Amino acid sequence: MKTYQTQCLPVNPDSVALAGRLLAQGEVVAFPTETVYGLGANAFDSRAVEAIFQAKGRPQDNPLIVHIAEDSQLAPLVADVPENARRLMQRYWPGPLTIILRKSDRIPFEVTAGLDTVAVRMPSHPAAQEVIRAAGVPIAAPSANRSGLPSPTRAEHVLQDMQGRIPLILDGGACGFGVESTVVDLTGDVPVLLRPGAVTFEMLTQALGRVRIGGGVMASLGEGEVARSPGLKHKHYAPRFARVLVLEGADADIARHVARFTQEHGLCCAAVVKHALAALLPQHVRVWDAGADDAAYASALFDALRALDDGKTQIIFCQSVPASGMGLALMNRLLRAAAFQVERVAPQGGTHDASVG
Ligand code: AMP
Ligand code: MG
């Protein structure tokens, strides 16, 4: 693999122009979006796309999302644009929504990992739009993390994972939503939500009527479901060293459980919890206050998982949330980070193992 002196530059007209030139030359560039940082390449250039897989260490069978900045860039990518796609594009583009449609012949095999469908999104982040325009082509871009690790929500996270592996990172500060885009498959009779995000299941249902939640959203995939969204079968979002454990229950019960658990096992523990629970946890647990609501928690989660994973911390407890609205996206990421290990903490401190999968 080629090695680079990776430059990390603030977003401005000069750095965006440089990103555009590098992308046009077939190089890979990281840039901020409103969801997480992306690792982009010219979607029509199979060698450039191949370099994304190398830089990430991404399994070859996991397809990429193609990012566009103008409506007119969609038609060359897809076989047709059905009515339900038009409706979603009108409501939620630009924004954190990826739609899956039948692909055109122009998309290289590498982008879709051989599938006959393509995932397309129009990001709303001004820097992402400027980069796509500067490149003059649609940009294939997965999240800019090394494969399997938490997605990057700050330029520092991208640098941790990509130093020496790509020529340029554009630093646009922290991403807004902090979880990846909603992915909805529009190629069948009924739309299927494959990955929940900030465009929620409820919003999709309101726009489209009936929507099915894909089998991999809240559980690990069964054998037959793998082909539909290949990315869901791979290990995801896990810190390098620490184990993640999701805790479900009332605040006071979780606090009691964590205190007893850490005392009994003598492990070095941290916790990512909402504001109300943060104050109840024992002093020797490193607490990451994830704010008051699900949106704040989602935007803090990946940052917290990276920052708390210092090599000494053995367990990171994460508070579960109800799986509706933004909470569905949050639980989808939490369950994967925890390899589906969930403990339901009962009142009086008793616990039932509620691992799902
Ligand atoms: P990432 O770019 O890391 O956010 O991952 C992109 C996600 O979109 C993965 O979960 C992929 O499996 C999914 N994806 C991309 N293209 C397709 C497609 N054509 N069909 C189904 N899922 C897709
Ligand atoms: Mg990813």
mmCIF file of C-alpha atoms and ligand atoms in Angstrom:
data_model
loop_
_atom_site.group_PDB
_atom_site.id
_atom_site.type_symbol
_atom_site.label_atom_id
_atom_site.label_comp_id
_atom_site.label_asym_id
_atom_site.label_seq_id
_atom_site.Cartn_x
_atom_site.Cartn_y
_atom_site.Cartn_z
ATOM 1 C CA MET A 1 0.000 0.000 0.000
ATOM 2 C CA LYS A 2 1.174 3.554 -0.791
ATOM 3 C CA THR A 3 2.246 5.618 2.232
ATOM 4 C CA TYR A 4 1.590 9.314 2.692
ATOM 5 C CA GLN A 5 2.575 12.336 4.754
ATOM 6 C CA THR A 6 -1.048 12.871 5.815
ATOM 7 C CA GLN A 7 -2.074 16.534 5.863
ATOM 8 C CA CYS A 8 -4.908 17.611 8.158
ATOM 9 C CA LEU A 9 -6.204 21.014 7.025
ATOM 10 C CA PRO A 10 -9.127 23.185 8.158
ATOM 11 C CA VAL A 11 -11.949 23.463 5.626
ATOM 12 C CA ASN A 12 -11.422 26.561 3.469
ATOM 13 C CA PRO A 13 -11.476 27.304 -0.280
ATOM 14 C CA ASP A 14 -7.819 26.288 -0.720
ATOM 15 C CA SER A 15 -8.100 22.957 1.133
ATOM 16 C CA VAL A 16 -11.363 22.129 -0.666
ATOM 17 C CA ALA A 17 -9.707 22.860 -4.033
ATOM 18 C CA LEU A 18 -6.798 20.593 -3.040
ATOM 19 C CA ALA A 19 -9.270 17.854 -2.078
ATOM 20 C CA GLY A 20 -10.966 18.236 -5.474
ATOM 21 C CA ARG A 21 -7.628 17.902 -7.323
ATOM 22 C CA LEU A 22 -6.571 14.851 -5.300
ATOM 23 C CA LEU A 23 -9.939 13.142 -5.876
ATOM 24 C CA ALA A 24 -9.755 13.878 -9.616
ATOM 25 C CA GLN A 25 -6.306 12.217 -9.625
ATOM 26 C CA GLY A 26 -7.716 9.027 -8.100
ATOM 27 C CA GLU A 27 -6.598 9.697 -4.510
ATOM 28 C CA VAL A 28 -8.602 9.108 -1.309
ATOM 29 C CA VAL A 29 -9.579 12.105 0.869
ATOM 30 C CA ALA A 30 -11.367 12.267 4.254
ATOM 31 C CA PHE A 31 -13.976 14.990 4.796
ATOM 32 C CA PRO A 32 -16.672 15.904 7.336
ATOM 33 C CA THR A 33 -20.367 15.216 6.782
ATOM 34 C CA GLU A 34 -23.353 15.858 9.039
ATOM 35 C CA THR A 35 -23.305 12.167 10.089
ATOM 36 C CA VAL A 36 -19.679 11.011 10.484
ATOM 37 C CA TYR A 37 -16.401 11.675 8.600
ATOM 38 C CA GLY A 38 -16.271 10.017 5.174
ATOM 39 C CA LEU A 39 -13.363 8.501 3.243
ATOM 40 C CA GLY A 40 -14.038 9.480 -0.347
ATOM 41 C CA ALA A 41 -12.881 8.551 -3.846
ATOM 42 C CA ASN A 42 -14.161 9.075 -7.408
ATOM 43 C CA ALA A 43 -17.087 6.630 -7.641
ATOM 44 C CA PHE A 44 -16.429 6.041 -11.366
ATOM 45 C CA ASP A 45 -12.759 5.071 -10.838
ATOM 46 C CA SER A 46 -12.457 1.463 -9.688
ATOM 47 C CA ARG A 47 -8.769 1.814 -8.733
ATOM 48 C CA ALA A 48 -9.507 4.840 -6.561
ATOM 49 C CA VAL A 49 -12.379 2.938 -4.914
ATOM 50 C CA GLU A 50 -10.087 -0.045 -4.354
ATOM 51 C CA ALA A 51 -7.744 2.316 -2.429
ATOM 52 C CA ILE A 52 -10.595 3.076 0.028
ATOM 53 C CA PHE A 53 -10.917 -0.626 0.858
ATOM 54 C CA GLN A 54 -7.134 -0.832 1.382
ATOM 55 C CA ALA A 55 -6.936 2.263 3.594
ATOM 56 C CA LYS A 56 -9.791 1.015 5.792
ATOM 57 C CA GLY A 57 -8.977 -2.686 5.717
ATOM 58 C CA ARG A 58 -12.625 -3.055 4.685
ATOM 59 C CA PRO A 59 -13.915 -6.495 3.615
ATOM 60 C CA GLN A 60 -14.363 -6.525 -0.181
ATOM 61 C CA ASP A 61 -17.974 -7.672 0.087
ATOM 62 C CA ASN A 62 -19.149 -4.523 1.929
ATOM 63 C CA PRO A 63 -20.507 -1.986 -0.593
ATOM 64 C CA LEU A 64 -20.035 1.796 -0.398
ATOM 65 C CA ILE A 65 -22.451 4.719 -0.421
ATOM 66 C CA VAL A 66 -22.143 7.101 -3.386
ATOM 67 C CA HIS A 67 -22.412 10.779 -2.397
ATOM 68 C CA ILE A 68 -23.770 13.452 -4.738
ATOM 69 C CA ALA A 69 -24.224 17.226 -4.464
ATOM 70 C CA GLU A 70 -26.833 17.873 -7.203
ATOM 71 C CA ASP A 71 -30.075 16.130 -8.198
ATOM 72 C CA SER A 72 -28.705 15.826 -11.740
ATOM 73 C CA GLN A 73 -25.919 13.518 -10.487
ATOM 74 C CA LEU A 74 -28.426 10.789 -9.553
ATOM 75 C CA ALA A 75 -29.710 9.694 -12.991
ATOM 76 C CA PRO A 76 -26.356 8.394 -14.310
ATOM 77 C CA LEU A 77 -25.971 6.181 -11.206
ATOM 78 C CA VAL A 78 -29.290 4.343 -11.239
ATOM 79 C CA ALA A 79 -31.510 2.347 -13.600
ATOM 80 C CA ASP A 80 -34.603 4.337 -12.646
ATOM 81 C CA VAL A 81 -35.954 6.600 -9.888
ATOM 82 C CA PRO A 82 -39.216 5.196 -8.464
ATOM 83 C CA GLU A 83 -41.913 7.450 -7.007
ATOM 84 C CA ASN A 84 -41.119 6.574 -3.377
ATOM 85 C CA ALA A 85 -37.480 7.595 -3.958
ATOM 86 C CA ARG A 86 -38.597 10.957 -5.334
ATOM 87 C CA ARG A 87 -40.750 11.501 -2.268
ATOM 88 C CA LEU A 88 -37.904 10.761 0.141
ATOM 89 C CA MET A 89 -35.419 12.868 -1.821
ATOM 90 C CA GLN A 90 -37.784 15.816 -1.751
ATOM 91 C CA ARG A 91 -38.291 15.578 2.011
ATOM 92 C CA TYR A 92 -34.905 14.511 3.307
ATOM 93 C CA TRP A 93 -32.226 15.442 0.778
ATOM 94 C CA PRO A 94 -29.800 16.919 1.356
ATOM 95 C CA GLY A 95 -29.515 15.080 4.684
ATOM 96 C CA PRO A 96 -28.691 11.881 6.591
ATOM 97 C CA LEU A 97 -30.643 9.480 4.345
ATOM 98 C CA THR A 98 -29.210 6.875 1.948
ATOM 99 C CA ILE A 99 -31.498 5.223 -0.570
ATOM 100 C CA ILE A 100 -30.829 1.949 -2.358
ATOM 101 C CA LEU A 101 -31.910 1.701 -5.998
ATOM 102 C CA ARG A 102 -31.135 -0.523 -8.986
ATOM 103 C CA LYS A 103 -27.739 0.506 -10.332
ATOM 104 C CA SER A 104 -26.733 1.678 -13.805
ATOM 105 C CA ASP A 105 -23.859 0.194 -15.835
ATOM 106 C CA ARG A 106 -21.606 3.153 -14.987
ATOM 107 C CA ILE A 107 -20.982 2.054 -11.392
ATOM 108 C CA PRO A 108 -17.866 -0.111 -11.049
ATOM 109 C CA PHE A 109 -18.154 -3.552 -9.454
ATOM 110 C CA GLU A 110 -16.010 -2.449 -6.465
ATOM 111 C CA VAL A 111 -18.480 0.248 -5.326
ATOM 112 C CA THR A 112 -21.425 -2.122 -4.940
ATOM 113 C CA ALA A 113 -19.368 -5.227 -4.136
ATOM 114 C CA GLY A 114 -20.984 -6.921 -7.104
ATOM 115 C CA LEU A 115 -24.617 -6.189 -6.103
ATOM 116 C CA ASP A 116 -27.032 -4.977 -8.792
ATOM 117 C CA THR A 117 -28.135 -2.122 -6.511
ATOM 118 C CA VAL A 118 -26.400 1.093 -5.459
ATOM 119 C CA ALA A 119 -26.654 3.182 -2.264
ATOM 120 C CA VAL A 120 -26.875 6.966 -2.870
ATOM 121 C CA ARG A 121 -26.922 9.948 -0.503
ATOM 122 C CA MET A 122 -26.833 13.728 -0.811
ATOM 123 C CA PRO A 123 -25.135 15.077 2.338
ATOM 124 C CA SER A 124 -26.177 18.448 3.767
ATOM 125 C CA HIS A 125 -22.804 19.400 5.301
ATOM 126 C CA PRO A 126 -21.488 22.381 3.296
ATOM 127 C CA ALA A 127 -17.914 20.999 3.285
ATOM 128 C CA ALA A 128 -19.088 17.641 1.912
ATOM 129 C CA GLN A 129 -21.061 19.388 -0.821
ATOM 130 C CA GLU A 130 -18.108 21.625 -1.709
ATOM 131 C CA VAL A 131 -15.743 18.662 -1.927
ATOM 132 C CA ILE A 132 -18.106 16.742 -4.238
ATOM 133 C CA ARG A 133 -18.495 19.822 -6.454
ATOM 134 C CA ALA A 134 -14.738 20.448 -6.501
ATOM 135 C CA ALA A 135 -14.120 16.846 -7.578
ATOM 136 C CA GLY A 136 -16.778 17.139 -10.303
ATOM 137 C CA VAL A 137 -17.829 13.491 -9.872
ATOM 138 C CA PRO A 138 -19.948 11.450 -7.433
ATOM 139 C CA ILE A 139 -17.878 10.377 -4.444
ATOM 140 C CA ALA A 140 -18.002 6.839 -3.041
ATOM 141 C CA ALA A 141 -17.391 7.150 0.697
ATOM 142 C CA PRO A 142 -17.697 4.841 3.693
ATOM 143 C CA SER A 143 -17.028 6.082 7.221
ATOM 144 C CA ALA A 144 -13.379 7.142 7.604
ATOM 145 C CA ASN A 145 -12.455 4.661 10.382
ATOM 146 C CA ARG A 146 -10.327 1.514 10.171
ATOM 147 C CA SER A 147 -12.782 -1.297 9.594
ATOM 148 C CA GLY A 148 -14.539 -2.525 12.759
ATOM 149 C CA LEU A 149 -13.700 0.505 14.935
ATOM 150 C CA PRO A 150 -16.134 3.233 16.030
ATOM 151 C CA SER A 151 -16.930 5.699 13.224
ATOM 152 C CA PRO A 152 -15.013 9.001 13.346
ATOM 153 C CA THR A 153 -16.952 12.077 14.412
ATOM 154 C CA ARG A 154 -13.908 14.390 14.672
ATOM 155 C CA ALA A 155 -10.871 14.905 12.417
ATOM 156 C CA GLU A 156 -8.625 13.625 15.262
ATOM 157 C CA HIS A 157 -10.396 10.257 15.079
ATOM 158 C CA VAL A 158 -9.686 10.055 11.341
ATOM 159 C CA LEU A 159 -6.034 10.913 11.957
ATOM 160 C CA GLN A 160 -5.784 8.150 14.619
ATOM 161 C CA ASP A 161 -6.947 5.598 12.047
ATOM 162 C CA MET A 162 -5.647 6.960 8.733
ATOM 163 C CA GLN A 163 -2.284 8.612 9.443
ATOM 164 C CA GLY A 164 0.104 7.642 6.619
ATOM 165 C CA ARG A 165 -2.642 5.861 4.677
ATOM 166 C CA ILE A 166 -4.259 8.820 2.851
ATOM 167 C CA PRO A 167 -2.926 12.195 1.653
ATOM 168 C CA LEU A 168 -5.529 14.577 3.114
ATOM 169 C CA ILE A 169 -8.047 15.004 5.937
ATOM 170 C CA LEU A 170 -10.298 18.073 5.898
ATOM 171 C CA ASP A 171 -11.064 19.191 9.451
ATOM 172 C CA GLY A 172 -14.573 20.623 9.810
ATOM 173 C CA GLY A 173 -14.893 20.088 13.572
ATOM 174 C CA ALA A 174 -17.325 17.684 15.201
ATOM 175 C CA CYS A 175 -20.070 16.079 13.084
ATOM 176 C CA GLY A 176 -23.641 16.994 14.027
ATOM 177 C CA PHE A 177 -25.582 13.729 14.189
ATOM 178 C CA GLY A 178 -22.661 11.454 15.109
ATOM 179 C CA VAL A 179 -24.239 8.261 13.725
ATOM 180 C CA GLU A 180 -24.194 7.169 10.092
ATOM 181 C CA SER A 181 -27.022 7.826 7.661
ATOM 182 C CA THR A 182 -30.305 5.959 7.617
ATOM 183 C CA VAL A 183 -30.195 3.304 4.848
ATOM 184 C CA VAL A 184 -33.481 2.354 3.181
ATOM 185 C CA ASP A 185 -33.810 -0.189 0.381
ATOM 186 C CA LEU A 186 -36.390 0.878 -2.219
ATOM 187 C CA THR A 187 -35.842 -1.960 -4.704
ATOM 188 C CA GLY A 188 -38.625 -4.267 -3.431
ATOM 189 C CA ASP A 189 -42.402 -3.984 -3.078
ATOM 190 C CA VAL A 190 -42.126 -2.716 0.502
ATOM 191 C CA PRO A 191 -39.327 -0.313 1.534
ATOM 192 C CA VAL A 192 -36.904 -1.921 4.010
ATOM 193 C CA LEU A 193 -35.011 0.017 6.681
ATOM 194 C CA LEU A 194 -31.552 -1.596 6.663
ATOM 195 C CA ARG A 195 -29.764 0.838 8.981
ATOM 196 C CA PRO A 196 -31.559 3.311 11.277
ATOM 197 C CA GLY A 197 -30.269 6.879 11.525
ATOM 198 C CA ALA A 198 -31.404 10.444 12.080
ATOM 199 C CA VAL A 199 -34.127 10.107 9.437
ATOM 200 C CA THR A 200 -36.121 7.841 11.713
ATOM 201 C CA PHE A 201 -38.358 4.840 11.034
ATOM 202 C CA GLU A 202 -41.314 7.025 12.051
ATOM 203 C CA MET A 203 -40.327 9.702 9.500
ATOM 204 C CA LEU A 204 -39.986 7.070 6.751
ATOM 205 C CA THR A 205 -43.354 5.558 7.596
ATOM 206 C CA GLN A 206 -44.979 8.960 7.483
ATOM 207 C CA ALA A 207 -43.530 9.617 4.029
ATOM 208 C CA LEU A 208 -44.007 6.148 2.495
ATOM 209 C CA GLY A 209 -46.746 4.334 4.391
ATOM 210 C CA ARG A 210 -45.626 0.799 5.143
ATOM 211 C CA VAL A 211 -41.903 0.273 5.873
ATOM 212 C CA ARG A 212 -40.320 -2.952 7.102
ATOM 213 C CA ILE A 213 -37.464 -2.982 9.612
ATOM 214 C CA GLY A 214 -34.672 -5.189 8.257
ATOM 215 C CA GLY A 215 -33.716 -8.309 10.197
ATOM 216 C CA GLY A 216 -30.243 -6.999 11.069
ATOM 217 C CA VAL A 217 -31.324 -3.736 12.707
ATOM 218 C CA MET A 218 -31.770 -4.965 16.285
ATOM 219 C CA ALA A 219 -30.299 -8.482 16.124
ATOM 220 C CA SER A 220 -27.315 -10.135 14.470
ATOM 221 C CA LEU A 221 -28.215 -11.356 10.990
ATOM 222 C CA GLY A 222 -29.366 -14.863 10.166
ATOM 223 C CA GLU A 223 -27.634 -16.693 7.315
ATOM 224 C CA GLY A 224 -30.183 -15.888 4.588
ATOM 225 C CA GLU A 225 -30.260 -12.152 5.358
ATOM 226 C CA VAL A 226 -26.625 -11.409 4.700
ATOM 227 C CA ALA A 227 -26.882 -10.439 1.029
ATOM 228 C CA ARG A 228 -29.372 -7.641 1.599
ATOM 229 C CA SER A 229 -26.986 -5.357 3.491
ATOM 230 C CA PRO A 230 -23.577 -6.947 3.587
ATOM 231 C CA GLY A 231 -22.185 -4.373 6.021
ATOM 232 C CA LEU A 232 -24.428 -5.601 8.812
ATOM 233 C CA LYS A 233 -22.715 -8.954 9.149
ATOM 234 C CA HIS A 234 -19.301 -7.506 9.965
ATOM 235 C CA LYS A 235 -17.940 -6.583 13.394
ATOM 236 C CA HIS A 236 -18.699 -2.943 14.016
ATOM 237 C CA TYR A 237 -18.041 0.042 16.272
ATOM 238 C CA ALA A 238 -16.082 -1.948 18.882
ATOM 239 C CA PRO A 239 -13.291 -0.167 20.781
ATOM 240 C CA ARG A 240 -9.811 -1.713 20.342
ATOM 241 C CA PHE A 241 -9.246 -2.835 23.943
ATOM 242 C CA ALA A 242 -12.296 -2.430 26.166
ATOM 243 C CA ARG A 243 -15.403 -4.615 26.142
ATOM 244 C CA VAL A 244 -18.716 -2.800 25.792
ATOM 245 C CA LEU A 245 -21.720 -3.902 27.854
ATOM 246 C CA VAL A 246 -25.191 -2.393 27.435
ATOM 247 C CA LEU A 247 -27.165 -1.904 30.662
ATOM 248 C CA GLU A 248 -30.927 -1.640 30.674
ATOM 249 C CA GLY A 249 -33.002 -0.555 33.701
ATOM 250 C CA ALA A 250 -33.941 2.359 35.943
ATOM 251 C CA ASP A 251 -31.178 4.872 36.720
ATOM 252 C CA ALA A 252 -30.908 3.983 40.423
ATOM 253 C CA ASP A 253 -30.775 0.233 39.675
ATOM 254 C CA ILE A 254 -28.057 0.675 37.033
ATOM 255 C CA ALA A 255 -26.023 2.811 39.444
ATOM 256 C CA ARG A 256 -26.311 0.169 42.180
ATOM 257 C CA HIS A 257 -25.423 -2.621 39.756
ATOM 258 C CA VAL A 258 -22.324 -0.798 38.450
ATOM 259 C CA ALA A 259 -21.144 -0.052 42.003
ATOM 260 C CA ARG A 260 -21.509 -3.696 43.056
ATOM 261 C CA PHE A 261 -20.050 -5.100 39.834
ATOM 262 C CA THR A 262 -16.925 -2.931 39.934
ATOM 263 C CA GLN A 263 -16.395 -3.700 43.633
ATOM 264 C CA GLU A 264 -16.713 -7.465 43.129
ATOM 265 C CA HIS A 265 -14.559 -7.741 40.019
ATOM 266 C CA GLY A 266 -12.018 -4.973 40.620
ATOM 267 C CA LEU A 267 -12.017 -4.068 36.937
ATOM 268 C CA CYS A 268 -11.174 -0.680 35.477
ATOM 269 C CA CYS A 269 -14.566 0.542 34.246
ATOM 270 C CA ALA A 270 -16.034 3.499 32.408
ATOM 271 C CA ALA A 271 -19.609 4.397 31.555
ATOM 272 C CA VAL A 272 -21.423 6.326 28.835
ATOM 273 C CA VAL A 273 -24.754 7.423 30.280
ATOM 274 C CA LYS A 274 -27.323 10.175 30.089
ATOM 275 C CA HIS A 275 -27.051 13.198 32.335
ATOM 276 C CA ALA A 276 -29.542 12.010 34.964
ATOM 277 C CA LEU A 277 -27.607 8.778 35.615
ATOM 278 C CA ALA A 278 -24.134 10.342 35.442
ATOM 279 C CA ALA A 279 -24.371 11.856 38.930
ATOM 280 C CA LEU A 280 -25.428 8.549 40.537
ATOM 281 C CA LEU A 281 -22.450 6.438 39.462
ATOM 282 C CA PRO A 282 -19.599 5.546 41.845
ATOM 283 C CA GLN A 283 -16.516 7.801 41.896
ATOM 284 C CA HIS A 284 -14.058 5.185 40.623
ATOM 285 C CA VAL A 285 -15.991 4.738 37.348
ATOM 286 C CA ARG A 286 -14.930 7.157 34.608
ATOM 287 C CA VAL A 287 -18.204 8.705 33.523
ATOM 288 C CA TRP A 288 -18.960 10.183 30.092
ATOM 289 C CA ASP A 289 -22.041 12.406 30.369
ATOM 290 C CA ALA A 290 -23.851 11.860 27.047
ATOM 291 C CA GLY A 291 -26.328 14.678 27.574
ATOM 292 C CA ALA A 292 -30.028 14.750 28.262
ATOM 293 C CA ASP A 293 -31.632 13.248 25.157
ATOM 294 C CA ASP A 294 -31.085 10.563 22.499
ATOM 295 C CA ALA A 295 -29.818 13.043 19.902
ATOM 296 C CA ALA A 296 -27.076 14.278 22.268
ATOM 297 C CA TYR A 297 -26.231 10.685 23.247
ATOM 298 C CA ALA A 298 -25.969 9.627 19.581
ATOM 299 C CA SER A 299 -23.708 12.529 18.771
ATOM 300 C CA ALA A 300 -21.445 11.742 21.777
ATOM 301 C CA LEU A 301 -21.301 7.941 21.497
ATOM 302 C CA PHE A 302 -18.424 7.253 19.076
ATOM 303 C CA ASP A 303 -16.308 10.057 20.556
ATOM 304 C CA ALA A 304 -16.860 8.537 24.017
ATOM 305 C CA LEU A 305 -16.018 4.981 22.908
ATOM 306 C CA ARG A 306 -12.720 6.168 21.410
ATOM 307 C CA ALA A 307 -11.773 8.488 24.278
ATOM 308 C CA LEU A 308 -12.560 5.948 27.022
ATOM 309 C CA ASP A 309 -10.645 3.154 25.252
ATOM 310 C CA ASP A 310 -7.274 4.116 26.750
ATOM 311 C CA GLY A 311 -5.826 0.593 27.018
ATOM 312 C CA LYS A 312 -6.433 0.471 30.797
ATOM 313 C CA THR A 313 -10.239 0.497 30.761
ATOM 314 C CA GLN A 314 -11.558 -3.078 30.633
ATOM 315 C CA ILE A 315 -15.308 -2.489 30.435
ATOM 316 C CA ILE A 316 -17.335 0.408 29.064
ATOM 317 C CA PHE A 317 -20.928 0.303 30.300
ATOM 318 C CA CYS A 318 -23.427 2.008 28.016
ATOM 319 C CA GLN A 319 -26.934 2.935 29.092
ATOM 320 C CA SER A 320 -29.648 1.549 26.811
ATOM 321 C CA VAL A 321 -32.474 3.748 25.497
ATOM 322 C CA PRO A 322 -35.990 2.938 24.188
ATOM 323 C CA ALA A 323 -35.677 1.812 20.553
ATOM 324 C CA SER A 324 -37.853 4.462 18.926
ATOM 325 C CA GLY A 325 -37.066 7.700 17.076
ATOM 326 C CA MET A 326 -33.337 8.414 17.256
ATOM 327 C CA GLY A 327 -33.199 5.723 19.961
ATOM 328 C CA LEU A 328 -33.464 2.999 17.281
ATOM 329 C CA ALA A 329 -30.281 4.284 15.603
ATOM 330 C CA LEU A 330 -28.554 4.564 18.961
ATOM 331 C CA MET A 331 -29.504 1.027 20.081
ATOM 332 C CA ASN A 332 -28.446 -0.387 16.693
ATOM 333 C CA ARG A 333 -24.915 1.050 17.242
ATOM 334 C CA LEU A 334 -24.803 0.180 20.963
ATOM 335 C CA LEU A 335 -25.780 -3.457 20.375
ATOM 336 C CA ARG A 336 -23.100 -3.877 17.712
ATOM 337 C CA ALA A 337 -20.406 -2.146 19.774
ATOM 338 C CA ALA A 338 -21.327 -4.581 22.572
ATOM 339 C CA ALA A 339 -21.462 -7.643 20.284
ATOM 340 C CA PHE A 340 -25.126 -7.878 21.439
ATOM 341 C CA GLN A 341 -24.236 -8.242 25.135
ATOM 342 C CA VAL A 342 -27.086 -6.633 27.100
ATOM 343 C CA GLU A 343 -27.779 -6.927 30.815
ATOM 344 C CA ARG A 344 -31.209 -6.054 32.136
ATOM 345 C CA VAL A 345 -30.757 -4.695 35.647
ATOM 346 C CA ALA A 346 -33.750 -5.552 37.804
ATOM 347 C CA PRO A 347 -34.883 -3.545 40.857
ATOM 348 C CA GLN A 348 -33.237 -4.745 44.137
ATOM 349 C CA GLY A 349 -30.009 -5.226 42.161
ATOM 350 C CA GLY A 350 -30.839 -8.653 40.673
ATOM 351 C CA THR A 351 -29.907 -9.050 36.980
ATOM 352 C CA HIS A 352 -31.141 -11.170 34.130
ATOM 353 C CA ASP A 353 -28.795 -11.720 31.224
ATOM 354 C CA ALA A 354 -30.767 -10.386 28.309
ATOM 355 C CA SER A 355 -28.200 -10.896 25.546
ATOM 356 C CA VAL A 356 -29.892 -10.734 22.190
ATOM 357 C CA GLY A 357 -28.770 -11.930 18.826
HETATM 358 P P1 AMP B 1 -20.546 2.878 5.788
HETATM 359 O O1 AMP B 1 -20.145 3.481 4.500
HETATM 360 O O2 AMP B 1 -19.404 2.411 6.609
HETATM 361 O O3 AMP B 1 -21.474 3.771 6.525
HETATM 362 O O4 AMP B 1 -21.380 1.593 5.365
HETATM 363 C C1 AMP B 1 -22.299 1.664 4.302
HETATM 364 C C2 AMP B 1 -23.471 0.800 4.625
HETATM 365 O O5 AMP B 1 -24.379 0.822 3.504
HETATM 366 C C3 AMP B 1 -23.092 -0.651 4.850
HETATM 367 O O6 AMP B 1 -23.861 -1.158 5.929
HETATM 368 C C4 AMP B 1 -23.468 -1.318 3.543
HETATM 369 O O7 AMP B 1 -23.773 -2.685 3.677
HETATM 370 C C5 AMP B 1 -24.683 -0.497 3.114
HETATM 371 N N1 AMP B 1 -24.840 -0.544 1.654
HETATM 372 C C6 AMP B 1 -24.114 0.098 0.730
HETATM 373 N N2 AMP B 1 -24.532 -0.221 -0.512
HETATM 374 C C7 AMP B 1 -25.545 -1.099 -0.362
HETATM 375 C C8 AMP B 1 -26.388 -1.797 -1.272
HETATM 376 N N3 AMP B 1 -26.261 -1.661 -2.586
HETATM 377 N N4 AMP B 1 -27.324 -2.626 -0.740
HETATM 378 C C9 AMP B 1 -27.461 -2.766 0.597
HETATM 379 N N5 AMP B 1 -26.698 -2.124 1.502
HETATM 380 C C10 AMP B 1 -25.739 -1.295 1.029
HETATM 381 MG MG MG B 2 -18.727 2.335 8.551
#
